[in-house]
Amino acid sequence: ESEEIDADNNFVLKRATRNTIAGQVLEDIDDDLVGDLPAPDHRIELYFRNASGVPTTSGGPVRAMNSDSNGNFFFQDLEPGEYVLYHIGTGSYPYECVSGSDLSPEPGEPTVHPECFFIQVDMLDDTAQDFDNTFVIKKD
């Protein structure tokens, strides 16, 4: 009943997280093509991927967020599918994309990205996790 107290029930609930895609936006400050500093407030959009490896933009992004103060971004509880991370940027200063990469692609996942601002990611089942996607940018 709603008022019942039962001292011997010891439940610990943990919310299960399905399919997570995460990564970081970094700024190259010394022109060595490697990310040196976190790049906060960069908008990252997640789209389903078409057969050409580019975002299917009809209907808009599946999810979107800005990178946090450490340049990190993440998307959780995704349906299985083939996705594209799309680096939009901040709009506050001109920059160029140095690289966009998945540091450890899953088997069968495309490794050639058609544009620097896209990273292709596969979430093939309900337990897929991909945490090492990195966009490196440089201020113009």
GROMACS .gro file of N, CA and C in nm:
model
  420
    1GLU      N    1   0.083  -0.117   0.000
    1GLU     CA    2   0.000   0.000   0.000
    1GLU      C    3   0.088   0.124   0.000
    2SER      N    4   0.030   0.240  -0.029
    2SER     CA    5   0.109   0.361  -0.045
    2SER      C    6   0.178   0.406   0.084
    3GLU      N    7   0.125   0.371   0.201
    3GLU     CA    8   0.184   0.414   0.328
    3GLU      C    9   0.268   0.304   0.392
    4GLU      N   10   0.276   0.189   0.330
    4GLU     CA   11   0.345   0.075   0.390
    4GLU      C   12   0.496   0.098   0.394
    5ILE      N   13   0.557   0.059   0.506
    5ILE     CA   14   0.702   0.063   0.520
    5ILE      C   15   0.748  -0.079   0.536
    6ASP      N   16   0.843  -0.120   0.455
    6ASP     CA   17   0.891  -0.256   0.457
    6ASP      C   18   1.044  -0.250   0.462
    7ALA      N   19   1.100  -0.268   0.580
    7ALA     CA   20   1.242  -0.244   0.604
    7ALA      C   21   1.334  -0.345   0.535
    8ASP      N   22   1.286  -0.459   0.492
    8ASP     CA   23   1.377  -0.559   0.436
    8ASP      C   24   1.389  -0.554   0.283
    9ASN      N   25   1.331  -0.456   0.216
    9ASN     CA   26   1.348  -0.441   0.070
    9ASN      C   27   1.466  -0.349   0.044
   10ASN      N   28   1.569  -0.405  -0.010
   10ASN     CA   29   1.690  -0.328  -0.038
   10ASN      C   30   1.716  -0.329  -0.188
   11PHE      N   31   1.654  -0.238  -0.258
   11PHE     CA   32   1.670  -0.231  -0.403
   11PHE      C   33   1.763  -0.117  -0.440
   12VAL      N   34   1.851  -0.143  -0.533
   12VAL     CA   35   1.932  -0.037  -0.592
   12VAL      C   36   1.899  -0.039  -0.740
   13LEU      N   37   1.848   0.072  -0.788
   13LEU     CA   38   1.811   0.081  -0.929
   13LEU      C   39   1.913   0.162  -1.004
   14LYS      N   40   1.953   0.111  -1.118
   14LYS     CA   41   2.045   0.183  -1.204
   14LYS      C   42   1.984   0.186  -1.342
   15ARG      N   43   1.973   0.304  -1.398
   15ARG     CA   44   1.915   0.319  -1.531
   15ARG      C   45   2.013   0.266  -1.635
   16ALA      N   46   1.967   0.174  -1.717
   16ALA     CA   47   2.052   0.120  -1.823
   16ALA      C   48   2.063   0.222  -1.936
   17THR      N   49   2.183   0.239  -1.988
   17THR     CA   50   2.206   0.331  -2.098
   17THR      C   51   2.229   0.250  -2.224
   18ARG      N   52   2.148   0.276  -2.324
   18ARG     CA   53   2.164   0.210  -2.453
   18ARG      C   54   2.248   0.298  -2.542
   19ASN      N   55   2.313   0.238  -2.636
   19ASN     CA   56   2.386   0.306  -2.743
   19ASN      C   57   2.425   0.449  -2.712
   20THR      N   58   2.553   0.468  -2.690
   20THR     CA   59   2.608   0.600  -2.662
   20THR      C   60   2.714   0.635  -2.765
   21ILE      N   61   2.705   0.755  -2.819
   21ILE     CA   62   2.808   0.811  -2.906
   21ILE      C   63   2.861   0.934  -2.834
   22ALA      N   64   2.992   0.941  -2.817
   22ALA     CA   65   3.053   1.054  -2.745
   22ALA      C   66   3.184   1.092  -2.810
   23GLY      N   67   3.234   1.208  -2.772
   23GLY     CA   68   3.362   1.252  -2.826
   23GLY      C   69   3.400   1.387  -2.771
   24GLN      N   70   3.493   1.452  -2.842
   24GLN     CA   71   3.547   1.578  -2.795
   24GLN      C   72   3.582   1.668  -2.913
   25VAL      N   73   3.568   1.798  -2.891
   25VAL     CA   74   3.613   1.900  -2.987
   25VAL      C   75   3.736   1.965  -2.926
   26LEU      N   76   3.845   1.965  -3.003
   26LEU     CA   77   3.971   2.020  -2.957
   26LEU      C   78   4.022   2.125  -3.053
   27GLU      N   79   4.095   2.223  -3.001
   27GLU     CA   80   4.153   2.328  -3.085
   27GLU      C   81   4.303   2.304  -3.101
   28ASP      N   82   4.350   2.311  -3.224
   28ASP     CA   83   4.492   2.303  -3.256
   28ASP      C   84   4.549   2.445  -3.247
   29ILE      N   85   4.633   2.471  -3.147
   29ILE     CA   86   4.685   2.607  -3.129
   29ILE      C   87   4.827   2.625  -3.182
   30ASP      N   88   4.896   2.514  -3.215
   30ASP     CA   89   5.035   2.527  -3.259
   30ASP      C   90   5.059   2.473  -3.400
   31ASP      N   91   4.952   2.460  -3.478
   31ASP     CA   92   4.961   2.419  -3.619
   31ASP      C   93   5.029   2.285  -3.643
   32ASP      N   94   5.015   2.191  -3.547
   32ASP     CA   95   5.073   2.058  -3.567
   32ASP      C   96   4.968   1.953  -3.605
   33LEU      N   97   4.846   1.999  -3.634
   33LEU     CA   98   4.733   1.915  -3.675
   33LEU      C   99   4.683   1.823  -3.564
   34VAL      N  100   4.719   1.855  -3.438
   34VAL     CA  101   4.676   1.777  -3.322
   34VAL      C  102   4.600   1.870  -3.229
   35GLY      N  103   4.491   1.822  -3.171
   35GLY     CA  104   4.413   1.901  -3.077
   35GLY      C  105   4.489   1.926  -2.948
   36ASP      N  106   4.497   2.053  -2.908
   36ASP     CA  107   4.573   2.090  -2.789
   36ASP      C  108   4.486   2.132  -2.671
   37LEU      N  109   4.378   2.205  -2.700
   37LEU     CA  110   4.292   2.259  -2.594
   37LEU      C  111   4.147   2.222  -2.618
   38PRO      N  112   4.069   2.202  -2.510
   38PRO     CA  113   3.926   2.177  -2.528
   38PRO      C  114   3.859   2.297  -2.596
   39ALA      N  115   3.763   2.269  -2.681
   39ALA     CA  116   3.688   2.374  -2.750
   39ALA      C  117   3.542   2.369  -2.703
   40PRO      N  118   3.506   2.453  -2.606
   40PRO     CA  119   3.369   2.452  -2.554
   40PRO      C  120   3.271   2.523  -2.648
   41ASP      N  121   3.144   2.492  -2.630
   41ASP     CA  122   3.032   2.558  -2.699
   41ASP      C  123   3.027   2.535  -2.849
   42HIS      N  124   3.086   2.427  -2.896
   42HIS     CA  125   3.074   2.392  -3.038
   42HIS      C  126   2.953   2.301  -3.055
   43ARG      N  127   2.865   2.338  -3.144
   43ARG     CA  128   2.743   2.261  -3.168
   43ARG      C  129   2.777   2.136  -3.249
   44ILE      N  130   2.731   2.022  -3.197
   44ILE     CA  131   2.745   1.893  -3.266
   44ILE      C  132   2.603   1.841  -3.288
   45GLU      N  133   2.574   1.806  -3.412
   45GLU     CA  134   2.443   1.749  -3.445
   45GLU      C  135   2.461   1.605  -3.489
   46LEU      N  136   2.366   1.521  -3.453
   46LEU     CA  137   2.368   1.380  -3.487
   46LEU      C  138   2.255   1.351  -3.584
   47TYR      N  139   2.289   1.291  -3.697
   47TYR     CA  140   2.192   1.259  -3.801
   47TYR      C  141   2.202   1.111  -3.836
   48PHE      N  142   2.095   1.057  -3.892
   48PHE     CA  143   2.106   0.927  -3.957
   48PHE      C  144   2.189   0.945  -4.083
   49ARG      N  145   2.258   0.840  -4.127
   49ARG     CA  146   2.347   0.846  -4.242
   49ARG      C  147   2.281   0.783  -4.363
   50ASN      N  148   2.298   0.845  -4.480
   50ASN     CA  149   2.245   0.785  -4.603
   50ASN      C  150   2.352   0.696  -4.668
   51ALA      N  151   2.321   0.636  -4.781
   51ALA     CA  152   2.411   0.542  -4.848
   51ALA      C  153   2.541   0.607  -4.894
   52SER      N  154   2.540   0.740  -4.914
   52SER     CA  155   2.661   0.812  -4.955
   52SER      C  156   2.748   0.852  -4.837
   53GLY      N  157   2.704   0.823  -4.716
   53GLY     CA  158   2.783   0.855  -4.598
   53GLY      C  159   2.762   0.995  -4.544
   54VAL      N  160   2.661   1.065  -4.592
   54VAL     CA  161   2.635   1.201  -4.544
   54VAL      C  162   2.503   1.203  -4.467
   55PRO      N  163   2.481   1.309  -4.387
   55PRO     CA  164   2.360   1.314  -4.306
   55PRO      C  165   2.232   1.319  -4.390
   56THR      N  166   2.130   1.249  -4.343
   56THR     CA  167   1.997   1.264  -4.401
   56THR      C  168   1.931   1.376  -4.323
   57THR      N  169   1.919   1.491  -4.385
   57THR     CA  170   1.875   1.610  -4.314
   57THR      C  171   1.724   1.628  -4.309
   58SER      N  172   1.650   1.548  -4.385
   58SER     CA  173   1.504   1.563  -4.378
   58SER      C  174   1.458   1.525  -4.237
   59GLY      N  175   1.379   1.612  -4.179
   59GLY     CA  176   1.333   1.589  -4.042
   59GLY      C  177   1.427   1.645  -3.937
   60GLY      N  178   1.540   1.700  -3.977
   60GLY     CA  179   1.633   1.759  -3.882
   60GLY      C  180   1.720   1.656  -3.813
   61PRO      N  181   1.804   1.702  -3.719
   61PRO     CA  182   1.893   1.611  -3.649
   61PRO      C  183   1.818   1.517  -3.555
   62VAL      N  184   1.877   1.401  -3.530
   62VAL     CA  185   1.824   1.307  -3.431
   62VAL      C  186   1.842   1.369  -3.292
   63ARG      N  187   1.958   1.427  -3.269
   63ARG     CA  188   1.991   1.496  -3.144
   63ARG      C  189   2.092   1.607  -3.176
   64ALA      N  190   2.107   1.700  -3.083
   64ALA     CA  191   2.206   1.807  -3.097
   64ALA      C  192   2.245   1.855  -2.958
   65MET      N  193   2.369   1.900  -2.945
   65MET     CA  194   2.415   1.959  -2.819
   65MET      C  195   2.541   2.040  -2.845
   66ASN      N  196   2.576   2.126  -2.751
   66ASN     CA  197   2.701   2.200  -2.756
   66ASN      C  198   2.804   2.129  -2.669
   67SER      N  199   2.930   2.133  -2.711
   67SER     CA  200   3.035   2.073  -2.630
   67SER      C  201   3.046   2.148  -2.496
   68ASP      N  202   3.079   2.074  -2.392
   68ASP     CA  203   3.089   2.134  -2.258
   68ASP      C  204   3.222   2.207  -2.241
   69SER      N  205   3.253   2.251  -2.120
   69SER     CA  206   3.375   2.329  -2.096
   69SER      C  207   3.503   2.252  -2.125
   70ASN      N  208   3.494   2.119  -2.128
   70ASN     CA  209   3.609   2.035  -2.163
   70ASN      C  210   3.606   1.991  -2.308
   71GLY      N  211   3.514   2.046  -2.387
   71GLY     CA  212   3.503   2.010  -2.527
   71GLY      C  213   3.428   1.881  -2.552
   72ASN      N  214   3.373   1.819  -2.447
   72ASN     CA  215   3.307   1.690  -2.459
   72ASN      C  216   3.163   1.703  -2.508
   73PHE      N  217   3.118   1.601  -2.580
   73PHE     CA  218   2.978   1.590  -2.621
   73PHE      C  219   2.938   1.444  -2.612
   74PHE      N  220   2.808   1.417  -2.595
   74PHE     CA  221   2.761   1.278  -2.592
   74PHE      C  222   2.614   1.271  -2.627
   75PHE      N  223   2.577   1.159  -2.683
   75PHE     CA  224   2.438   1.128  -2.717
   75PHE      C  225   2.410   0.987  -2.666
   76GLN      N  226   2.310   0.973  -2.580
   76GLN     CA  227   2.278   0.844  -2.518
   76GLN      C  228   2.141   0.795  -2.560
   77ASP      N  229   2.117   0.667  -2.532
   77ASP     CA  230   1.988   0.602  -2.554
   77ASP      C  231   1.944   0.613  -2.700
   78LEU      N  232   2.035   0.584  -2.790
   78LEU     CA  233   2.007   0.591  -2.934
   78LEU      C  234   1.953   0.458  -2.985
   79GLU      N  235   1.870   0.466  -3.085
   79GLU     CA  236   1.824   0.345  -3.153
   79GLU      C  237   1.939   0.289  -3.235
   80PRO      N  238   1.947   0.157  -3.255
   80PRO     CA  239   2.048   0.103  -3.345
   80PRO      C  240   2.034   0.166  -3.485
   81GLY      N  241   2.145   0.192  -3.549
   81GLY     CA  242   2.143   0.251  -3.682
   81GLY      C  243   2.279   0.305  -3.722
   82GLU      N  244   2.282   0.364  -3.840
   82GLU     CA  245   2.404   0.424  -3.893
   82GLU      C  246   2.390   0.575  -3.884
   83TYR      N  247   2.485   0.640  -3.817
   83TYR     CA  248   2.475   0.781  -3.785
   83TYR      C  249   2.592   0.861  -3.843
   84VAL      N  250   2.575   0.993  -3.842
   84VAL     CA  251   2.682   1.087  -3.875
   84VAL      C  252   2.683   1.195  -3.769
   85LEU      N  253   2.800   1.218  -3.709
   85LEU     CA  254   2.821   1.334  -3.624
   85LEU      C  255   2.858   1.450  -3.716
   86TYR      N  256   2.796   1.564  -3.697
   86TYR     CA  257   2.818   1.680  -3.783
   86TYR      C  258   2.861   1.797  -3.694
   87HIS      N  259   2.984   1.843  -3.714
   87HIS     CA  260   3.037   1.956  -3.637
   87HIS      C  261   2.988   2.085  -3.701
   88ILE      N  262   2.907   2.162  -3.628
   88ILE     CA  263   2.851   2.287  -3.677
   88ILE      C  264   2.940   2.405  -3.637
   89GLY      N  265   2.991   2.404  -3.514
   89GLY     CA  266   3.078   2.511  -3.465
   89GLY      C  267   3.006   2.604  -3.371
   90THR      N  268   3.065   2.722  -3.349
   90THR     CA  269   3.009   2.818  -3.253
   90THR      C  270   2.945   2.938  -3.321
   91GLY      N  271   2.991   2.973  -3.438
   91GLY     CA  272   2.943   3.093  -3.504
   91GLY      C  273   3.006   3.220  -3.450
   92SER      N  274   3.090   3.208  -3.345
   92SER     CA  275   3.146   3.328  -3.284
   92SER      C  276   3.283   3.368  -3.339
   93TYR      N  277   3.352   3.279  -3.407
   93TYR     CA  278   3.478   3.315  -3.470
   93TYR      C  279   3.502   3.224  -3.590
   94PRO      N  280   3.577   3.270  -3.689
   94PRO     CA  281   3.605   3.184  -3.805
   94PRO      C  282   3.703   3.073  -3.766
   95TYR      N  283   3.681   2.955  -3.816
   95TYR     CA  284   3.769   2.842  -3.788
   95TYR      C  285   3.769   2.750  -3.909
   96GLU      N  286   3.865   2.664  -3.911
   96GLU     CA  287   3.867   2.559  -4.013
   96GLU      C  288   3.876   2.425  -3.943
   97CYS      N  289   3.823   2.324  -4.006
   97CYS     CA  290   3.829   2.190  -3.951
   97CYS      C  291   3.962   2.127  -3.992
   98VAL      N  292   4.039   2.082  -3.894
   98VAL     CA  293   4.166   2.016  -3.919
   98VAL      C  294   4.142   1.867  -3.943
   99SER      N  295   4.058   1.805  -3.858
   99SER     CA  296   4.026   1.663  -3.877
   99SER      C  297   3.900   1.627  -3.801
  100GLY      N  298   3.836   1.524  -3.849
  100GLY     CA  299   3.722   1.463  -3.782
  100GLY      C  300   3.743   1.313  -3.791
  101SER      N  301   3.754   1.246  -3.676
  101SER     CA  302   3.785   1.103  -3.683
  101SER      C  303   3.728   1.026  -3.566
  102ASP      N  304   3.702   0.900  -3.592
  102ASP     CA  305   3.668   0.801  -3.492
  102ASP      C  306   3.799   0.727  -3.468
  103LEU      N  307   3.858   0.741  -3.350
  103LEU     CA  308   3.991   0.688  -3.326
  103LEU      C  309   4.000   0.536  -3.331
  104SER      N  310   3.889   0.468  -3.304
  104SER     CA  311   3.888   0.322  -3.316
  104SER      C  312   3.756   0.278  -3.379
  105PRO      N  313   3.748   0.281  -3.512
  105PRO     CA  314   3.624   0.244  -3.580
  105PRO      C  315   3.584   0.100  -3.551
  106GLU      N  316   3.454   0.077  -3.544
  106GLU     CA  317   3.402  -0.057  -3.522
  106GLU      C  318   3.417  -0.137  -3.652
  107PRO      N  319   3.421  -0.270  -3.642
  107PRO     CA  320   3.431  -0.352  -3.764
  107PRO      C  321   3.318  -0.320  -3.862
  108GLY      N  322   3.354  -0.296  -3.988
  108GLY     CA  323   3.257  -0.266  -4.092
  108GLY      C  324   3.216  -0.122  -4.102
  109GLU      N  325   3.258  -0.039  -4.006
  109GLU     CA  326   3.222   0.102  -4.007
  109GLU      C  327   3.308   0.177  -4.108
  110PRO      N  328   3.249   0.270  -4.183
  110PRO     CA  329   3.328   0.347  -4.279
  110PRO      C  330   3.440   0.423  -4.209
  111THR      N  331   3.560   0.421  -4.266
  111THR     CA  332   3.672   0.493  -4.207
  111THR      C  333   3.711   0.615  -4.290
  112VAL      N  334   3.660   0.623  -4.411
  112VAL     CA  335   3.686   0.740  -4.494
  112VAL      C  336   3.566   0.832  -4.481
  113HIS      N  337   3.590   0.953  -4.434
  113HIS     CA  338   3.483   1.048  -4.412
  113HIS      C  339   3.480   1.147  -4.527
  114PRO      N  340   3.364   1.167  -4.588
  114PRO     CA  341   3.356   1.252  -4.706
  114PRO      C  342   3.389   1.398  -4.679
  115GLU      N  343   3.371   1.444  -4.557
  115GLU     CA  344   3.400   1.582  -4.519
  115GLU      C  345   3.464   1.582  -4.381
  116CYS      N  346   3.549   1.679  -4.356
  116CYS     CA  347   3.616   1.692  -4.226
  116CYS      C  348   3.515   1.710  -4.113
  117PHE      N  349   3.403   1.774  -4.141
  117PHE     CA  350   3.305   1.804  -4.037
  117PHE      C  351   3.212   1.687  -4.007
  118PHE      N  352   3.229   1.574  -4.073
  118PHE     CA  353   3.145   1.456  -4.052
  118PHE      C  354   3.228   1.341  -3.994
  119ILE      N  355   3.170   1.269  -3.899
  119ILE     CA  356   3.226   1.142  -3.852
  119ILE      C  357   3.114   1.040  -3.860
  120GLN      N  358   3.138   0.930  -3.929
  120GLN     CA  359   3.037   0.825  -3.945
  120GLN      C  360   3.051   0.724  -3.830
  121VAL      N  361   2.939   0.693  -3.767
  121VAL     CA  362   2.938   0.603  -3.652
  121VAL      C  363   2.825   0.503  -3.667
  122ASP      N  364   2.854   0.375  -3.644
  122ASP     CA  365   2.753   0.270  -3.648
  122ASP      C  366   2.715   0.226  -3.507
  123MET      N  367   2.587   0.219  -3.481
  123MET     CA  368   2.532   0.162  -3.358
  123MET      C  369   2.449   0.042  -3.403
  124LEU      N  370   2.511  -0.074  -3.407
  124LEU     CA  371   2.448  -0.189  -3.473
  124LEU      C  372   2.356  -0.270  -3.384
  125ASP      N  373   2.364  -0.252  -3.252
  125ASP     CA  374   2.272  -0.324  -3.163
  125ASP      C  375   2.246  -0.238  -3.040
  126ASP      N  376   2.173  -0.291  -2.945
  126ASP     CA  377   2.132  -0.214  -2.828
  126ASP      C  378   2.242  -0.194  -2.724
  127THR      N  379   2.361  -0.249  -2.747
  127THR     CA  380   2.469  -0.236  -2.649
  127THR      C  381   2.589  -0.160  -2.704
  128ALA      N  382   2.579  -0.100  -2.821
  128ALA     CA  383   2.693  -0.034  -2.885
  128ALA      C  384   2.734   0.092  -2.808
  129GLN      N  385   2.864   0.114  -2.800
  129GLN     CA  386   2.921   0.232  -2.735
  129GLN      C  387   3.036   0.282  -2.823
  130ASP      N  388   3.045   0.412  -2.844
  130ASP     CA  389   3.155   0.469  -2.923
  130ASP      C  390   3.191   0.603  -2.861
  131PHE      N  391   3.302   0.605  -2.786
  131PHE     CA  392   3.338   0.721  -2.706
  131PHE      C  393   3.456   0.802  -2.758
  132ASP      N  394   3.516   0.765  -2.869
  132ASP     CA  395   3.643   0.827  -2.908
  132ASP      C  396   3.637   0.901  -3.041
  133ASN      N  397   3.532   0.978  -3.059
  133ASN     CA  398   3.517   1.060  -3.180
  133ASN      C  399   3.575   1.199  -3.151
  134THR      N  400   3.659   1.248  -3.242
  134THR     CA  401   3.728   1.374  -3.215
  134THR      C  402   3.724   1.467  -3.337
  135PHE      N  403   3.682   1.589  -3.311
  135PHE     CA  404   3.691   1.696  -3.410
  135PHE      C  405   3.805   1.788  -3.365
  136VAL      N  406   3.899   1.816  -3.456
  136VAL     CA  407   4.007   1.911  -3.427
  136VAL      C  408   3.984   2.032  -3.517
  137ILE      N  409   3.979   2.149  -3.454
  137ILE     CA  410   3.953   2.272  -3.527
  137ILE      C  411   4.069   2.370  -3.504
  138LYS      N  412   4.078   2.470  -3.590
  138LYS     CA  413   4.180   2.573  -3.576
  138LYS      C  414   4.117   2.707  -3.609
  139LYS      N  415   4.143   2.807  -3.525
  139LYS     CA  416   4.093   2.941  -3.555
  139LYS      C  417   4.164   2.996  -3.677
  140ASP      N  418   4.088   3.063  -3.764
  140ASP     CA  419   4.149   3.125  -3.882
  140ASP      C  420   4.219   3.254  -3.845
   0.00000   0.00000   0.00000
